[in-house]
Short mmCIF file of C-alpha atoms and ligand atoms in Angstrom, two decimals:
data_model
loop_
_atom_site.label_atom_id
_atom_site.label_comp_id
_atom_site.label_asym_id
_atom_site.label_seq_id
_atom_site.Cartn_x
_atom_site.Cartn_y
_atom_site.Cartn_z
CA MET A 1 83.79 101.53 131.47
CA ALA A 2 86.80 100.09 133.11
CA ARG A 3 90.00 101.87 132.13
CA ILE A 4 92.33 101.06 135.00
CA THR A 5 95.78 102.36 135.91
CA LEU A 6 98.74 100.04 136.08
CA ARG A 7 99.29 101.02 139.71
CA GLN A 8 95.83 100.01 140.84
CA LEU A 9 95.91 96.77 138.88
CA LEU A 10 99.33 95.73 140.13
CA ASP A 11 98.45 96.68 143.73
CA HIS A 12 95.53 94.26 143.41
CA ALA A 13 97.77 91.61 141.88
CA ALA A 14 100.32 92.00 144.70
CA GLU A 15 97.64 91.73 147.34
CA ARG A 16 96.39 88.48 145.86
CA GLY A 17 99.70 87.10 144.64
CA TYR A 18 99.10 86.93 140.90
CA GLY A 19 100.85 88.32 137.83
CA VAL A 20 99.43 90.07 134.77
CA PRO A 21 100.66 89.42 131.23
CA ALA A 22 101.10 92.60 129.18
CA PHE A 23 100.37 91.88 125.54
CA ASN A 24 101.46 94.21 122.75
CA ILE A 25 99.01 95.19 120.07
CA ASN A 26 99.19 96.88 116.68
CA ASN A 27 95.82 96.09 115.16
CA MET A 28 92.17 95.26 115.73
CA GLU A 29 92.56 91.50 115.47
CA GLN A 30 95.08 91.40 118.31
CA GLY A 31 92.86 93.62 120.46
CA LEU A 32 89.81 91.43 119.88
CA ALA A 33 91.64 88.18 120.55
CA ILE A 34 93.16 89.45 123.83
CA MET A 35 89.83 90.77 125.10
CA GLU A 36 87.97 87.59 124.12
CA ALA A 37 90.51 85.57 126.09
CA ALA A 38 90.21 87.90 129.08
CA ALA A 39 86.42 87.78 129.04
CA ALA A 40 86.43 83.99 128.78
CA CYS A 41 88.38 83.65 132.04
CA ASP A 42 87.49 86.89 133.87
CA ALA A 43 91.02 88.33 133.74
CA PRO A 44 91.99 92.02 133.95
CA VAL A 45 94.25 93.00 131.05
CA ILE A 46 97.24 95.12 130.21
CA ILE A 47 97.36 96.07 126.57
CA GLN A 48 100.52 97.85 125.61
CA ALA A 49 101.58 99.75 122.53
CA SER A 50 105.16 100.57 121.61
CA ARG A 51 106.31 103.61 119.66
CA GLY A 52 106.39 101.26 116.67
CA ALA A 53 102.74 100.35 117.19
CA ARG A 54 101.77 103.99 117.55
CA SER A 55 103.34 104.88 114.24
CA TYR A 56 102.01 101.71 112.54
CA ALA A 57 98.38 102.15 113.58
CA ASN A 58 98.36 105.92 114.30
CA ASP A 59 97.53 107.28 117.76
CA ILE A 60 93.98 108.17 116.80
CA MET A 61 93.23 104.70 115.46
CA LEU A 62 94.78 103.03 118.51
CA ALA A 63 92.89 105.26 120.92
CA LYS A 64 89.51 104.67 119.23
CA MET A 65 90.18 100.94 119.04
CA ILE A 66 90.81 100.77 122.78
CA ASP A 67 87.67 102.84 123.39
CA ALA A 68 85.74 100.27 121.35
CA LEU A 69 87.23 97.31 123.22
CA GLU A 70 86.39 98.99 126.50
CA GLU A 71 82.81 99.51 125.39
CA MET A 72 82.52 95.89 124.21
CA TYR A 73 83.96 94.49 127.45
CA PRO A 74 82.90 96.88 130.24
CA GLN A 75 83.36 94.13 132.84
CA ILE A 76 87.09 93.77 132.11
CA PRO A 77 89.49 96.27 133.77
CA LEU A 78 91.73 97.39 130.93
CA CYS A 79 95.06 99.13 131.40
CA LEU A 80 96.48 100.84 128.31
CA HIS A 81 100.23 101.11 128.75
CA LEU A 82 103.00 102.72 126.69
CA ASP A 83 105.82 100.22 126.13
CA HIS A 84 109.35 101.70 126.16
CA GLY A 85 108.76 105.44 126.07
CA ASN A 86 112.08 107.08 125.16
CA GLU A 87 111.53 110.70 126.26
CA GLU A 88 109.09 112.95 128.06
CA ALA A 89 107.10 113.93 124.94
CA THR A 90 106.40 110.28 123.98
CA CYS A 91 104.98 109.69 127.45
CA ALA A 92 102.98 112.93 127.62
CA THR A 93 101.33 112.40 124.22
CA ALA A 94 100.43 108.80 125.15
CA ILE A 95 98.58 110.01 128.24
CA ARG A 96 96.78 112.55 126.09
CA TYR A 97 95.51 109.67 123.93
CA GLY A 98 94.06 107.73 126.84
CA PHE A 99 96.99 105.65 128.08
CA THR A 100 96.61 105.16 131.82
CA SER A 101 100.24 104.12 132.23
CA VAL A 102 103.56 104.83 130.59
CA MET A 103 106.96 103.26 130.64
CA MET A 104 109.79 105.76 130.71
CA ASP A 105 112.76 103.62 129.71
CA GLY A 106 115.63 105.80 130.85
CA SER A 107 118.05 102.87 130.82
CA LEU A 108 118.73 103.90 127.23
CA LYS A 109 119.21 107.37 125.83
CA ALA A 110 116.44 108.94 123.71
CA ASP A 111 117.95 107.24 120.63
CA ALA A 112 116.74 103.94 122.21
CA LYS A 113 120.04 102.19 121.46
CA THR A 114 122.76 103.71 123.69
CA ALA A 115 123.03 102.82 127.38
CA ALA A 116 122.35 105.88 129.56
CA ASP A 117 124.08 107.02 132.76
CA TYR A 118 122.38 106.17 136.01
CA ASP A 119 121.90 109.80 137.02
CA ASP A 120 120.31 110.69 133.69
CA ASN A 121 117.97 107.71 134.06
CA VAL A 122 116.91 108.91 137.51
CA ASP A 123 116.38 112.49 136.29
CA ILE A 124 114.19 111.74 133.30
CA THR A 125 112.21 108.99 135.04
CA ARG A 126 111.54 111.30 137.99
CA ARG A 127 110.33 114.05 135.64
CA VAL A 128 107.95 111.67 133.85
CA ALA A 129 106.67 110.25 137.14
CA ASP A 130 105.89 113.77 138.41
CA MET A 131 104.07 114.62 135.19
CA ALA A 132 102.09 111.35 135.02
CA HIS A 133 101.12 111.36 138.67
CA TRP A 134 99.63 114.86 138.36
CA VAL A 135 96.89 113.31 136.23
CA GLY A 136 96.78 109.98 138.06
CA ALA A 137 98.57 107.89 135.42
CA SER A 138 101.17 105.28 136.38
CA VAL A 139 104.84 104.99 135.48
CA GLU A 140 107.12 102.03 134.90
CA GLY A 141 110.87 102.70 134.98
CA GLU A 142 113.74 100.47 133.93
CA LEU A 143 117.05 99.91 135.64
CA GLY A 144 119.77 97.84 133.98
CA VAL A 145 120.08 97.12 130.28
CA LEU A 146 118.07 94.31 128.72
CA GLY A 147 120.26 91.86 126.90
CA SER A 148 121.63 88.36 126.68
CA LEU A 149 124.00 87.06 129.35
CA GLU A 150 125.23 84.60 126.70
CA HIS A 151 126.66 87.15 124.27
CA GLY A 152 126.30 90.51 126.03
CA GLY A 153 124.12 92.09 123.36
CA GLY A 154 120.56 93.31 123.18
CA GLU A 155 118.06 92.42 120.51
CA GLN A 156 116.64 95.30 118.46
CA GLU A 157 112.87 95.13 118.33
CA ASP A 158 110.65 97.83 116.90
CA GLY A 159 113.74 100.05 116.71
CA HIS A 160 114.37 99.62 120.42
CA GLY A 161 117.27 97.87 122.12
CA VAL A 162 120.88 98.43 123.05
CA GLU A 163 123.31 98.35 120.12
CA GLY A 164 126.57 96.42 120.34
CA THR A 165 127.55 94.68 123.55
CA VAL A 166 127.45 95.96 127.10
CA SER A 167 129.20 94.73 130.25
CA HIS A 168 127.86 91.83 132.31
CA ASP A 169 127.27 94.30 135.18
CA GLN A 170 124.91 96.45 133.13
CA LEU A 171 122.90 93.38 132.12
CA LEU A 172 122.01 92.60 135.73
CA THR A 173 120.10 95.14 137.81
CA ASP A 174 121.95 95.94 141.03
CA PRO A 175 119.56 95.40 143.99
CA ASP A 176 120.91 98.25 146.11
CA GLN A 177 120.81 100.64 143.19
CA ALA A 178 117.21 99.53 142.59
CA VAL A 179 116.27 100.70 146.10
CA ASP A 180 117.89 104.08 145.42
CA PHE A 181 116.20 104.34 142.01
CA VAL A 182 112.70 103.64 143.28
CA ARG A 183 113.14 106.05 146.18
CA ALA A 184 114.40 108.82 143.88
CA THR A 185 111.95 108.39 141.01
CA LYS A 186 108.76 107.20 142.77
CA VAL A 187 107.98 104.81 139.91
CA ASP A 188 104.98 102.53 140.34
CA ALA A 189 106.67 99.54 138.73
CA LEU A 190 110.27 98.64 138.00
CA ALA A 191 111.53 96.73 134.97
CA ILE A 192 114.70 94.85 135.77
CA ALA A 193 117.47 93.26 133.73
CA MET A 194 118.23 89.62 134.51
CA GLY A 195 119.08 87.99 131.21
CA THR A 196 115.82 88.29 129.27
CA SER A 197 115.86 90.06 125.93
CA HIS A 198 113.40 91.05 123.26
CA GLY A 199 112.64 89.00 120.14
CA ALA A 200 112.55 85.26 119.53
CA TYR A 201 116.25 84.51 120.03
CA LYS A 202 116.62 84.84 123.76
CA PHE A 203 118.66 81.74 124.62
CA THR A 204 120.64 79.18 122.63
CA ARG A 205 119.69 76.45 125.10
CA LYS A 206 117.08 75.83 127.76
CA PRO A 207 117.98 78.59 130.24
CA ASP A 208 119.48 77.89 133.65
CA GLY A 209 120.51 80.32 136.40
CA GLU A 210 123.67 81.27 134.47
CA ILE A 211 121.79 82.89 131.61
CA LEU A 212 118.40 83.60 133.22
CA ALA A 213 119.25 85.16 136.57
CA MET A 214 116.03 84.64 138.54
CA ARG A 215 118.09 85.14 141.71
CA VAL A 216 118.25 88.85 140.81
CA VAL A 217 114.43 89.01 140.97
CA GLU A 218 114.52 87.40 144.41
CA GLU A 219 117.25 89.72 145.69
CA ILE A 220 115.47 92.84 144.48
CA HIS A 221 112.15 91.67 145.87
CA ALA A 222 113.77 91.06 149.25
CA ARG A 223 114.94 94.68 149.34
CA LEU A 224 111.86 96.19 147.67
CA PRO A 225 108.98 94.01 148.90
CA ASN A 226 106.38 96.65 148.00
CA THR A 227 107.61 97.49 144.50
CA HIS A 228 105.97 95.82 141.52
CA LEU A 229 108.60 94.17 139.34
CA VAL A 230 108.32 93.83 135.58
CA MET A 231 109.88 91.14 133.41
CA HIS A 232 110.46 92.27 129.84
CA GLY A 233 111.18 89.92 126.95
CA SER A 234 109.25 87.14 128.66
CA SER A 235 107.82 85.19 125.78
CA SER A 236 108.30 81.45 126.18
CA VAL A 237 108.66 80.82 122.43
CA PRO A 238 106.81 77.49 122.78
CA GLN A 239 108.30 74.58 120.84
CA PRO A 240 104.93 73.62 119.24
CA LEU A 241 104.64 77.12 117.75
CA GLN A 242 108.22 77.02 116.45
CA ASP A 243 107.48 73.57 114.95
CA MET A 244 104.26 74.72 113.33
CA PHE A 245 105.92 77.82 111.90
CA ASN A 246 108.68 75.67 110.38
CA GLN A 247 106.36 72.86 109.27
CA TYR A 248 104.60 75.29 106.95
CA GLY A 249 107.66 76.68 105.24
CA GLY A 250 109.10 78.93 107.95
CA GLU A 251 112.81 79.04 108.62
CA MET A 252 113.15 79.87 112.28
CA PRO A 253 116.37 78.53 113.83
CA GLN A 254 115.86 76.54 117.03
CA THR A 255 115.59 78.90 119.99
CA TRP A 256 114.53 79.01 123.66
CA GLY A 257 112.45 81.56 125.51
CA VAL A 258 111.64 82.09 129.17
CA PRO A 259 109.96 78.95 130.53
CA VAL A 260 106.52 79.59 132.04
CA GLU A 261 107.61 77.89 135.29
CA GLU A 262 110.39 80.47 135.70
CA ILE A 263 107.86 83.29 135.27
CA VAL A 264 105.61 81.65 137.85
CA ARG A 265 108.62 81.55 140.17
CA GLY A 266 109.11 85.28 139.52
CA ILE A 267 105.46 85.96 140.37
CA LYS A 268 106.11 84.38 143.79
CA HIS A 269 108.87 87.00 144.24
CA GLY A 270 107.24 90.28 143.31
CA VAL A 271 106.94 90.06 139.51
CA ARG A 272 103.53 91.54 138.68
CA LYS A 273 103.76 92.49 134.98
CA VAL A 274 105.09 90.08 132.36
CA ASN A 275 105.70 91.44 128.87
CA ILE A 276 104.80 89.10 126.04
CA ASP A 277 104.99 90.06 122.38
CA THR A 278 107.01 87.46 120.45
CA ASP A 279 104.66 84.60 121.42
CA CYS A 280 101.66 86.56 120.13
CA ARG A 281 103.43 87.36 116.86
CA LEU A 282 104.57 83.77 116.43
CA ALA A 283 101.13 82.31 117.16
CA MET A 284 99.57 84.50 114.48
CA ALA A 285 102.37 84.11 111.92
CA ALA A 286 102.35 80.30 112.26
CA ALA A 287 98.60 80.33 111.58
CA PHE A 288 99.12 82.54 108.49
CA ARG A 289 101.73 80.11 107.19
CA LYS A 290 99.45 77.12 107.68
CA VAL A 291 96.63 78.71 105.67
CA ALA A 292 99.01 79.94 102.97
CA THR A 293 100.50 76.44 102.63
CA GLN A 294 97.32 74.37 102.86
CA SER A 295 94.96 76.62 100.90
CA LYS A 296 97.03 77.99 98.08
CA SER A 297 94.04 79.51 96.28
CA GLU A 298 92.82 81.41 99.34
CA PHE A 299 92.87 85.19 98.98
CA ASP A 300 90.37 86.39 101.60
CA PRO A 301 92.43 88.03 104.39
CA ARG A 302 89.80 87.01 106.94
CA LYS A 303 90.56 83.34 106.21
CA PHE A 304 94.10 84.06 107.40
CA LEU A 305 93.20 86.35 110.25
CA LYS A 306 90.49 84.24 111.89
CA PRO A 307 92.70 81.21 112.65
CA ALA A 308 95.43 83.65 113.69
CA MET A 309 93.04 85.25 116.18
CA ASP A 310 92.03 81.78 117.44
CA ALA A 311 95.69 80.94 118.05
CA LEU A 312 96.34 84.24 119.84
CA ARG A 313 93.23 83.89 122.00
CA GLU A 314 94.34 80.43 123.10
CA LEU A 315 97.83 81.67 123.97
CA CYS A 316 96.50 84.64 125.99
CA ARG A 317 94.07 82.43 127.85
CA ASP A 318 96.90 80.03 128.78
CA ARG A 319 98.96 82.88 130.23
CA PHE A 320 95.99 84.34 132.18
CA GLU A 321 95.46 80.90 133.74
CA GLN A 322 99.17 80.20 134.33
CA PHE A 323 99.90 83.59 135.97
CA GLY A 324 96.78 83.47 138.19
CA THR A 325 95.22 86.52 136.48
CA ALA A 326 92.06 84.56 135.62
CA GLY A 327 89.10 85.06 137.94
CA ASN A 328 90.20 88.50 139.18
CA ALA A 329 88.46 90.97 136.85
CA ALA A 330 85.16 90.96 138.74
CA LYS A 331 86.96 91.50 142.06
CA ILE A 332 88.38 94.89 141.03
CA LYS A 333 86.50 98.13 141.52
CA VAL A 334 88.21 100.55 139.16
CA VAL A 335 89.44 103.86 140.57
CA ALA A 336 89.31 106.70 138.03
CA LEU A 337 92.32 108.85 137.16
CA PRO A 338 91.27 111.98 139.12
CA GLU A 339 91.02 109.96 142.32
CA MET A 340 94.41 108.33 141.63
CA ALA A 341 95.84 111.85 141.11
CA ARG A 342 94.41 112.94 144.46
CA ARG A 343 96.03 109.96 146.16
CA TYR A 344 99.42 110.74 144.63
CA ARG A 345 99.15 114.36 145.77
CA ALA A 346 98.28 113.19 149.27
CA GLY A 347 101.43 111.04 149.27
CA ALA A 348 99.34 107.88 149.69
CA LEU A 349 100.96 106.13 146.73
CA ASP A 350 104.62 106.84 147.41
CA PRO A 351 106.73 103.70 147.12
CA GLN A 352 107.35 102.11 150.47
CA ILE A 353 111.02 101.29 150.55
CA GLY A 354 112.30 98.24 152.37
CA LYS A 355 115.63 98.13 154.17
CA MET A 356 118.84 98.28 152.18
CA THR A 357 121.37 95.63 153.07
CA GLN A 358 124.26 98.04 152.80
CA ALA A 359 124.45 101.53 154.21
CA ALA A 360 123.10 104.03 151.66
ZN1 LIG B 401 110.62 95.59 126.70
#
């Protein structure tokens, strides 16, 4: 059995200079395809479930499904992570169901659509980190509001995302504030805002530094060299998938995602977890459309789901190879939660803060 915490996995990734894609799941087919891809290239995995996924599949179903995947692939370290927890209870119940890591997104209020004050973000994230660390689980926090630097708005996905528009300042994580935040909350990983957003419609053109602020990643990494950074909304929305989706009757307006080479650049500057959901959805939905268009008499769901799983497996494998995750599963000796809890209590896992450029 190889249920790993996010902290241990990202510590390994930092030591060896690779990144780990975090794929969202809602159902068995996605779980199988991700694990098949991981096993094929010896990659450790992060499977994450949002509040939307938990209500779609039910906590019990999700938990048993992950147990099954773990049993089928004991050689693959598997981190089960809560995506965008909105309050303490969401995080606590996730841990109860076997999640080894939770995101407490205190950048938004509990309604998941209003930007929160900095102090409130610190307070709630600190409380969740204390609670999670008691049992050895990891915590990801978020500083800055995810949204487009082109129009100042966030994209609602699974009922999560800022509503209306927010200021340019809020859309870019402040590096000095990031140092203060990590010191105050003791998070294991930090999600930052730098122009990425959820959903398929991230950019209206191929992104440059104006709308995808990779310099923010570099500045934060320079001040927090030992903190694992997380890029949200980092699907690449590959053109071939958009074309296939539209070729078989879809109507997706032309859009641009985060180019893989920009993510690879981020991985060189402290990005260790890369959230990918849209690409997985698009890969499967394009495959559904192709079957529906080409085989109009087909009514066996498996005939739709199998090619969709093939497409997802291929996408996941590409990302494992591109981010350098491949080849690392066998090198990790998984540390169980009680031992992680002991290390937190001993202060061995406190974030090591680099120097701030300005006086605190
Ligand atoms: Zn996100």
